[in-house]
Amino acid sequence: MSNMEFKEQMHEYSQWRVKLIQGIEMYHQWRIRYDLNDPHSNNTILNVLNGLQTDRITLAFVAEFSRGKTELINSLFFAETGVRLLPSSAGRTTMSPTELFYDEQGGNYIRLLDIESRLEDVSMAEFKNNPSRWKQIDLDFNSPTQMQEAFKELIATKQVNRDLADKLGLWNEREAAEQGIINPETVVIPCWRHAVISFPHPLLKEGLTILDTPGLNALGAEPELTLSMLPSAQAIIFVIAADTGVTKSDMDMWRNHVCHARGGSKRGLAVVMNKIDAMWDDLAGDSGYQDAIKSQVRTSATTLKIDEAAIFPVSAKQALLAKVKGDKTLLQRSRLEPLERYLAEGIVNQRRHILMETVTRDIGFLVNES
C-alpha cells in the first residue's frame, strides 16, 4: 500500500463525516419545522454536530531519543516534498513536543513556546489560547526548503546555568554523572517547550493531527502530554530501534507513559521496530537478515507483552529515500507498507466505527422517539 492510498482513506473518511453532518443538520431542521424540538434534544444534536465538526484523527509518535521517530514521520507523511522536512538527520533530534495539523483560520506557521514558561503556573491549554506568548515563524507551503529551514528551530538549544536547568526540570545529576559530567557551571537545554505547526498538507487538511514527542525525560517533565494528549490520541505509535531492541529506558517509557495512556488496553497501539537496515549482514545474506528481524520481533513482543502482529519492522531511512527517488524495490525492502496499511485500514476505519456508534446511540434514540 502506498501513502497515496492512506490519503484516499483519509479523504473518504472526511467526505463521509461531511455527509453525516449534513444529514444530522437536515434532521435537526425537520424537528424544528414540526415543533418536535426541546432543550434536551437540541443540546444532544448540537453536541454531536460539534463533535463531528471538530473531529481529528490524532496519531502520537512516542520514543526515546535516537530511535528514528521523526524520520519515520517524514517517510510516512512528507516524502512528496522531496526533502527531509522535519529535522531528523544524524545528531539531530526533536527537543520539544510538536503538534502538526492544519489551522484553516490561522494559516501557515510554526509557533514556539519558550522553555522558561515551565516556571509559570499556567496550563498548556491556556498558553494555546494566547498566541502572543508564542514566537511565530510564517511558513511558505510552496517552498519545502523554507519550511525545512524554519523547522530547524525544533532542535534549537542554548546554554543556561545549572540552577536554572534544575528549576526547569532539565538537569539530572545521576544521568550527567553516567556521561562523565560532574558539577558543570552551564547546561545545554532546549530553547522551546512546545511547538505547534500548521500548514495545508493534504492529510492535515483532511483532519489528521500528528503528535511528535521527544524522549523519556521530556515526557516526565511535561505531565500534560501523558495525562491529556496521549490518552486522547486515536493511535500511539511506539518506536524502538532494531539494533538495540527494547532498552531499559524504552521499557520505562512503555510502562509509565504508553500503556498508562491507554489504560492498559492495547487497542490503537502499535510498535515500530525501526532501523532494520542496521541488522543487514553481508555474510549472513538475505535469509540471515530475515531471520534476525523475526528473532528481534519475537523477543520484543515477549518483553513488551504484545502480539507479534502489532510490531512493524521498518527502515524509515530507506522508505524516505525510496519515496523521494521513486524506487519501488527499495520501498518494498523498507517494509513500510504494512504499517501504512495498519494506519489506513485499522486506525481510520476504527475511528469511523467509534463515531458511528456515538451517532447511532445519541441521534438514533431521537429518531426512534420522533
PDB file of C-alpha atoms in Angstrom, residues 31-215:
ATOM      1  CA  ARG A  31     -37.543  18.562  14.151  1.00  0.00           C
ATOM      2  CA  ILE A  32     -37.670  22.349  14.388  1.00  0.00           C
ATOM      3  CA  ARG A  33     -40.144  22.605  11.470  1.00  0.00           C
ATOM      4  CA  TYR A  34     -42.587  20.158  13.042  1.00  0.00           C
ATOM      5  CA  ASP A  35     -42.162  21.566  16.563  1.00  0.00           C
ATOM      6  CA  LEU A  36     -40.575  18.370  17.909  1.00  0.00           C
ATOM      7  CA  ASN A  37     -37.561  20.144  19.348  1.00  0.00           C
ATOM      8  CA  ASP A  38     -36.916  20.611  23.050  1.00  0.00           C
ATOM      9  CA  PRO A  39     -33.860  21.848  25.014  1.00  0.00           C
ATOM     10  CA  HIS A  40     -32.569  18.331  25.755  1.00  0.00           C
ATOM     11  CA  SER A  41     -32.800  17.017  22.178  1.00  0.00           C
ATOM     12  CA  ASN A  42     -31.457  20.309  20.808  1.00  0.00           C
ATOM     13  CA  ASN A  43     -28.381  20.082  23.064  1.00  0.00           C
ATOM     14  CA  THR A  44     -27.856  16.420  22.135  1.00  0.00           C
ATOM     15  CA  ILE A  45     -27.883  17.194  18.398  1.00  0.00           C
ATOM     16  CA  LEU A  46     -25.651  20.255  18.744  1.00  0.00           C
ATOM     17  CA  ASN A  47     -23.134  18.297  20.853  1.00  0.00           C
ATOM     18  CA  VAL A  48     -22.976  15.518  18.245  1.00  0.00           C
ATOM     19  CA  LEU A  49     -22.565  18.058  15.433  1.00  0.00           C
ATOM     20  CA  ASN A  50     -19.818  19.901  17.307  1.00  0.00           C
ATOM     21  CA  GLY A  51     -18.005  16.600  17.937  1.00  0.00           C
ATOM     22  CA  LEU A  52     -18.153  15.705  14.233  1.00  0.00           C
ATOM     23  CA  GLN A  53     -17.099  19.168  13.055  1.00  0.00           C
ATOM     24  CA  THR A  54     -14.075  19.348  15.351  1.00  0.00           C
ATOM     25  CA  ASP A  55     -13.110  15.680  14.979  1.00  0.00           C
ATOM     26  CA  ARG A  56      -9.487  14.903  14.209  1.00  0.00           C
ATOM     27  CA  ILE A  57      -7.584  11.660  13.903  1.00  0.00           C
ATOM     28  CA  THR A  58      -4.545  12.078  16.134  1.00  0.00           C
ATOM     29  CA  LEU A  59      -1.501   9.848  15.728  1.00  0.00           C
ATOM     30  CA  ALA A  60       1.014  10.158  18.557  1.00  0.00           C
ATOM     31  CA  PHE A  61       4.586   9.033  17.913  1.00  0.00           C
ATOM     32  CA  VAL A  62       6.451   8.175  21.105  1.00  0.00           C
ATOM     33  CA  ALA A  63      10.051   7.043  21.501  1.00  0.00           C
ATOM     34  CA  GLU A  64      13.248   7.519  23.420  1.00  0.00           C
ATOM     35  CA  PHE A  65      15.887   9.698  21.745  1.00  0.00           C
ATOM     36  CA  SER A  66      17.633   8.458  18.583  1.00  0.00           C
ATOM     37  CA  ARG A  67      15.093   5.824  17.570  1.00  0.00           C
ATOM     38  CA  GLY A  68      14.419   7.461  14.180  1.00  0.00           C
ATOM     39  CA  LYS A  69      10.889   8.547  15.127  1.00  0.00           C
ATOM     40  CA  THR A  70      10.938  11.861  13.245  1.00  0.00           C
ATOM     41  CA  GLU A  71      12.443  10.169  10.188  1.00  0.00           C
ATOM     42  CA  LEU A  72       9.507   7.740  10.344  1.00  0.00           C
ATOM     43  CA  ILE A  73       7.060  10.673  10.323  1.00  0.00           C
ATOM     44  CA  ASN A  74       8.894  12.160   7.334  1.00  0.00           C
ATOM     45  CA  SER A  75       8.721   8.887   5.410  1.00  0.00           C
ATOM     46  CA  LEU A  76       5.053   8.238   6.213  1.00  0.00           C
ATOM     47  CA  PHE A  77       3.617  11.685   5.515  1.00  0.00           C
ATOM     48  CA  PHE A  78       6.002  14.205   3.971  1.00  0.00           C
ATOM     49  CA  ALA A  79       8.176  12.339   1.443  1.00  0.00           C
ATOM     50  CA  GLU A  80       6.445  14.023  -1.523  1.00  0.00           C
ATOM     51  CA  THR A  81       8.106  17.328  -0.524  1.00  0.00           C
ATOM     52  CA  GLY A  82      11.358  15.799  -1.808  1.00  0.00           C
ATOM     53  CA  VAL A  83      13.270  16.885   1.307  1.00  0.00           C
ATOM     54  CA  ARG A  84      13.736  15.719   4.902  1.00  0.00           C
ATOM     55  CA  LEU A  85      11.083  18.170   6.073  1.00  0.00           C
ATOM     56  CA  LEU A  86      11.359  17.670   9.844  1.00  0.00           C
ATOM     57  CA  PRO A  87      14.943  17.660  11.191  1.00  0.00           C
ATOM     58  CA  SER A  88      15.923  14.032  11.678  1.00  0.00           C
ATOM     59  CA  SER A  89      19.452  13.550  10.335  1.00  0.00           C
ATOM     60  CA  ALA A  90      22.227  12.059  12.467  1.00  0.00           C
ATOM     61  CA  GLY A  91      22.922  14.023  15.627  1.00  0.00           C
ATOM     62  CA  ARG A  92      19.662  15.954  15.358  1.00  0.00           C
ATOM     63  CA  THR A  93      16.650  15.142  17.465  1.00  0.00           C
ATOM     64  CA  THR A  94      13.334  16.844  18.199  1.00  0.00           C
ATOM     65  CA  MET A  95      13.757  18.629  21.527  1.00  0.00           C
ATOM     66  CA  SER A  96      10.165  19.694  22.241  1.00  0.00           C
ATOM     67  CA  PRO A  97       6.744  18.067  21.851  1.00  0.00           C
ATOM     68  CA  THR A  98       5.465  19.042  18.408  1.00  0.00           C
ATOM     69  CA  GLU A  99       1.896  19.060  17.060  1.00  0.00           C
ATOM     70  CA  LEU A 100       1.284  19.180  13.316  1.00  0.00           C
ATOM     71  CA  PHE A 101      -2.200  19.994  11.991  1.00  0.00           C
ATOM     72  CA  TYR A 102      -3.979  22.458   9.713  1.00  0.00           C
ATOM     73  CA  ASP A 103      -5.421  25.636  11.210  1.00  0.00           C
ATOM     74  CA  GLU A 104      -7.636  26.991   8.431  1.00  0.00           C
ATOM     75  CA  GLN A 105      -8.216  30.315  10.216  1.00  0.00           C
ATOM     76  CA  GLY A 106      -4.636  30.792  11.430  1.00  0.00           C
ATOM     77  CA  GLY A 107      -2.830  29.914   8.196  1.00  0.00           C
ATOM     78  CA  ASN A 108       0.680  28.504   7.797  1.00  0.00           C
ATOM     79  CA  TYR A 109       3.017  28.882  10.743  1.00  0.00           C
ATOM     80  CA  ILE A 110       5.228  27.324  13.350  1.00  0.00           C
ATOM     81  CA  ARG A 111       4.633  28.612  16.880  1.00  0.00           C
ATOM     82  CA  LEU A 112       7.180  28.015  19.627  1.00  0.00           C
ATOM     83  CA  LEU A 113       6.666  28.347  23.374  1.00  0.00           C
ATOM     84  CA  ASP A 114       9.794  29.312  25.322  1.00  0.00           C
ATOM     85  CA  ILE A 115      11.195  26.754  27.764  1.00  0.00           C
ATOM     86  CA  GLU A 116      11.089  29.258  30.661  1.00  0.00           C
ATOM     87  CA  SER A 117       7.274  29.065  30.593  1.00  0.00           C
ATOM     88  CA  ARG A 118       7.661  25.901  32.681  1.00  0.00           C
ATOM     89  CA  LEU A 119       8.265  28.176  35.670  1.00  0.00           C
ATOM     90  CA  GLU A 120       4.749  29.616  35.335  1.00  0.00           C
ATOM     91  CA  ASP A 121       1.657  28.054  36.874  1.00  0.00           C
ATOM     92  CA  VAL A 122      -0.225  28.097  33.576  1.00  0.00           C
ATOM     93  CA  SER A 123      -1.641  25.085  31.727  1.00  0.00           C
ATOM     94  CA  MET A 124      -0.689  24.290  28.137  1.00  0.00           C
ATOM     95  CA  ALA A 125      -4.333  24.804  27.122  1.00  0.00           C
ATOM     96  CA  GLU A 126      -4.182  28.367  28.475  1.00  0.00           C
ATOM     97  CA  PHE A 127      -0.941  29.042  26.610  1.00  0.00           C
ATOM     98  CA  LYS A 128      -2.530  27.752  23.381  1.00  0.00           C
ATOM     99  CA  ASN A 129      -5.362  30.246  23.795  1.00  0.00           C
ATOM    100  CA  ASN A 130      -2.843  33.086  23.983  1.00  0.00           C
ATOM    101  CA  PRO A 131      -0.899  33.223  20.663  1.00  0.00           C
ATOM    102  CA  SER A 132       1.033  36.313  21.823  1.00  0.00           C
ATOM    103  CA  ARG A 133       3.029  34.100  24.201  1.00  0.00           C
ATOM    104  CA  TRP A 134       4.483  32.132  21.281  1.00  0.00           C
ATOM    105  CA  LYS A 135       7.211  33.009  18.827  1.00  0.00           C
ATOM    106  CA  GLN A 136       5.697  32.663  15.349  1.00  0.00           C
ATOM    107  CA  ILE A 137       7.508  31.922  12.089  1.00  0.00           C
ATOM    108  CA  ASP A 138       5.372  32.102   8.945  1.00  0.00           C
ATOM    109  CA  LEU A 139       5.706  29.179   6.552  1.00  0.00           C
ATOM    110  CA  ASP A 140       5.722  29.203   2.754  1.00  0.00           C
ATOM    111  CA  PHE A 141       3.937  25.961   1.850  1.00  0.00           C
ATOM    112  CA  ASN A 142       5.162  26.262  -1.742  1.00  0.00           C
ATOM    113  CA  SER A 143       8.793  26.221  -0.591  1.00  0.00           C
ATOM    114  CA  PRO A 144       9.793  22.966   1.166  1.00  0.00           C
ATOM    115  CA  THR A 145      13.310  24.341   1.682  1.00  0.00           C
ATOM    116  CA  GLN A 146      11.951  27.422   3.518  1.00  0.00           C
ATOM    117  CA  MET A 147       9.837  25.158   5.727  1.00  0.00           C
ATOM    118  CA  GLN A 148      12.778  22.834   6.290  1.00  0.00           C
ATOM    119  CA  GLU A 149      14.878  25.805   7.424  1.00  0.00           C
ATOM    120  CA  ALA A 150      12.129  27.054   9.759  1.00  0.00           C
ATOM    121  CA  PHE A 151      11.739  23.602  11.316  1.00  0.00           C
ATOM    122  CA  LYS A 152      15.378  23.656  12.428  1.00  0.00           C
ATOM    123  CA  GLU A 153      14.094  25.656  15.403  1.00  0.00           C
ATOM    124  CA  LEU A 154      12.639  22.387  16.724  1.00  0.00           C
ATOM    125  CA  ILE A 155      16.156  21.230  17.618  1.00  0.00           C
ATOM    126  CA  ALA A 156      17.449  24.595  18.884  1.00  0.00           C
ATOM    127  CA  THR A 157      19.340  24.532  22.183  1.00  0.00           C
ATOM    128  CA  LYS A 158      21.040  27.058  24.465  1.00  0.00           C
ATOM    129  CA  GLN A 159      23.342  27.098  27.461  1.00  0.00           C
ATOM    130  CA  VAL A 160      21.997  28.169  30.846  1.00  0.00           C
ATOM    131  CA  ASN A 161      23.371  27.962  34.370  1.00  0.00           C
ATOM    132  CA  ARG A 162      22.815  24.661  36.156  1.00  0.00           C
ATOM    133  CA  ASP A 163      20.432  26.134  38.773  1.00  0.00           C
ATOM    134  CA  LEU A 164      18.016  27.317  36.078  1.00  0.00           C
ATOM    135  CA  ALA A 165      18.207  23.955  34.304  1.00  0.00           C
ATOM    136  CA  ASP A 166      17.400  22.261  37.614  1.00  0.00           C
ATOM    137  CA  LYS A 167      14.368  24.536  38.208  1.00  0.00           C
ATOM    138  CA  LEU A 168      13.140  23.750  34.704  1.00  0.00           C
ATOM    139  CA  GLY A 169      13.412  20.016  35.373  1.00  0.00           C
ATOM    140  CA  LEU A 170      16.148  19.621  32.760  1.00  0.00           C
ATOM    141  CA  TRP A 171      19.084  18.664  34.962  1.00  0.00           C
ATOM    142  CA  ASN A 172      19.619  15.127  36.210  1.00  0.00           C
ATOM    143  CA  GLU A 173      22.791  14.750  38.260  1.00  0.00           C
ATOM    144  CA  ARG A 174      22.816  10.955  38.112  1.00  0.00           C
ATOM    145  CA  GLU A 175      22.430  10.812  34.319  1.00  0.00           C
ATOM    146  CA  ALA A 176      25.069  13.518  33.896  1.00  0.00           C
ATOM    147  CA  ALA A 177      27.487  11.576  36.102  1.00  0.00           C
ATOM    148  CA  GLU A 178      26.939   8.475  33.947  1.00  0.00           C
ATOM    149  CA  GLN A 179      28.089  10.564  30.976  1.00  0.00           C
ATOM    150  CA  GLY A 180      31.135  11.810  32.875  1.00  0.00           C
ATOM    151  CA  ILE A 181      29.706  15.314  33.500  1.00  0.00           C
ATOM    152  CA  ILE A 182      30.452  16.420  37.077  1.00  0.00           C
ATOM    153  CA  ASN A 183      29.431  19.816  38.550  1.00  0.00           C
ATOM    154  CA  PRO A 184      29.170  21.794  35.297  1.00  0.00           C
ATOM    155  CA  GLU A 185      28.611  25.537  35.510  1.00  0.00           C
ATOM    156  CA  THR A 186      26.316  25.571  32.480  1.00  0.00           C
ATOM    157  CA  VAL A 187      23.952  23.030  30.927  1.00  0.00           C
ATOM    158  CA  VAL A 188      22.636  22.735  27.365  1.00  0.00           C
ATOM    159  CA  ILE A 189      18.820  22.761  27.296  1.00  0.00           C
ATOM    160  CA  PRO A 190      16.141  23.059  24.579  1.00  0.00           C
ATOM    161  CA  CYS A 191      15.122  26.603  23.631  1.00  0.00           C
ATOM    162  CA  TRP A 192      11.479  25.640  23.277  1.00  0.00           C
ATOM    163  CA  ARG A 193       8.989  23.842  25.485  1.00  0.00           C
ATOM    164  CA  HIS A 194       6.338  23.105  22.853  1.00  0.00           C
ATOM    165  CA  ALA A 195       5.809  23.628  19.121  1.00  0.00           C
ATOM    166  CA  VAL A 196       2.626  23.771  17.044  1.00  0.00           C
ATOM    167  CA  ILE A 197       2.832  23.670  13.258  1.00  0.00           C
ATOM    168  CA  SER A 198       0.065  24.438  10.774  1.00  0.00           C
ATOM    169  CA  PHE A 199       0.217  24.089   7.005  1.00  0.00           C
ATOM    170  CA  PRO A 200      -2.194  22.782   4.325  1.00  0.00           C
ATOM    171  CA  HIS A 201      -0.731  19.340   3.713  1.00  0.00           C
ATOM    172  CA  PRO A 202      -3.484  17.128   2.162  1.00  0.00           C
ATOM    173  CA  LEU A 203      -3.589  14.753   5.139  1.00  0.00           C
ATOM    174  CA  LEU A 204      -3.620  17.575   7.688  1.00  0.00           C
ATOM    175  CA  LYS A 205      -6.437  19.286   5.755  1.00  0.00           C
ATOM    176  CA  GLU A 206      -8.457  16.072   5.969  1.00  0.00           C
ATOM    177  CA  GLY A 207      -8.266  16.188   9.771  1.00  0.00           C
ATOM    178  CA  LEU A 208      -5.052  14.363  10.644  1.00  0.00           C
ATOM    179  CA  THR A 209      -3.058  15.601  13.628  1.00  0.00           C
ATOM    180  CA  ILE A 210       0.469  14.293  14.272  1.00  0.00           C
ATOM    181  CA  LEU A 211       1.981  14.479  17.739  1.00  0.00           C
ATOM    182  CA  ASP A 212       5.757  14.042  17.810  1.00  0.00           C
ATOM    183  CA  THR A 213       7.012  13.598  21.375  1.00  0.00           C
ATOM    184  CA  PRO A 214      10.659  13.693  22.466  1.00  0.00           C
ATOM    185  CA  GLY A 215      12.357  11.258  24.851  1.00  0.00           C
TER     186      GLY A 215
END
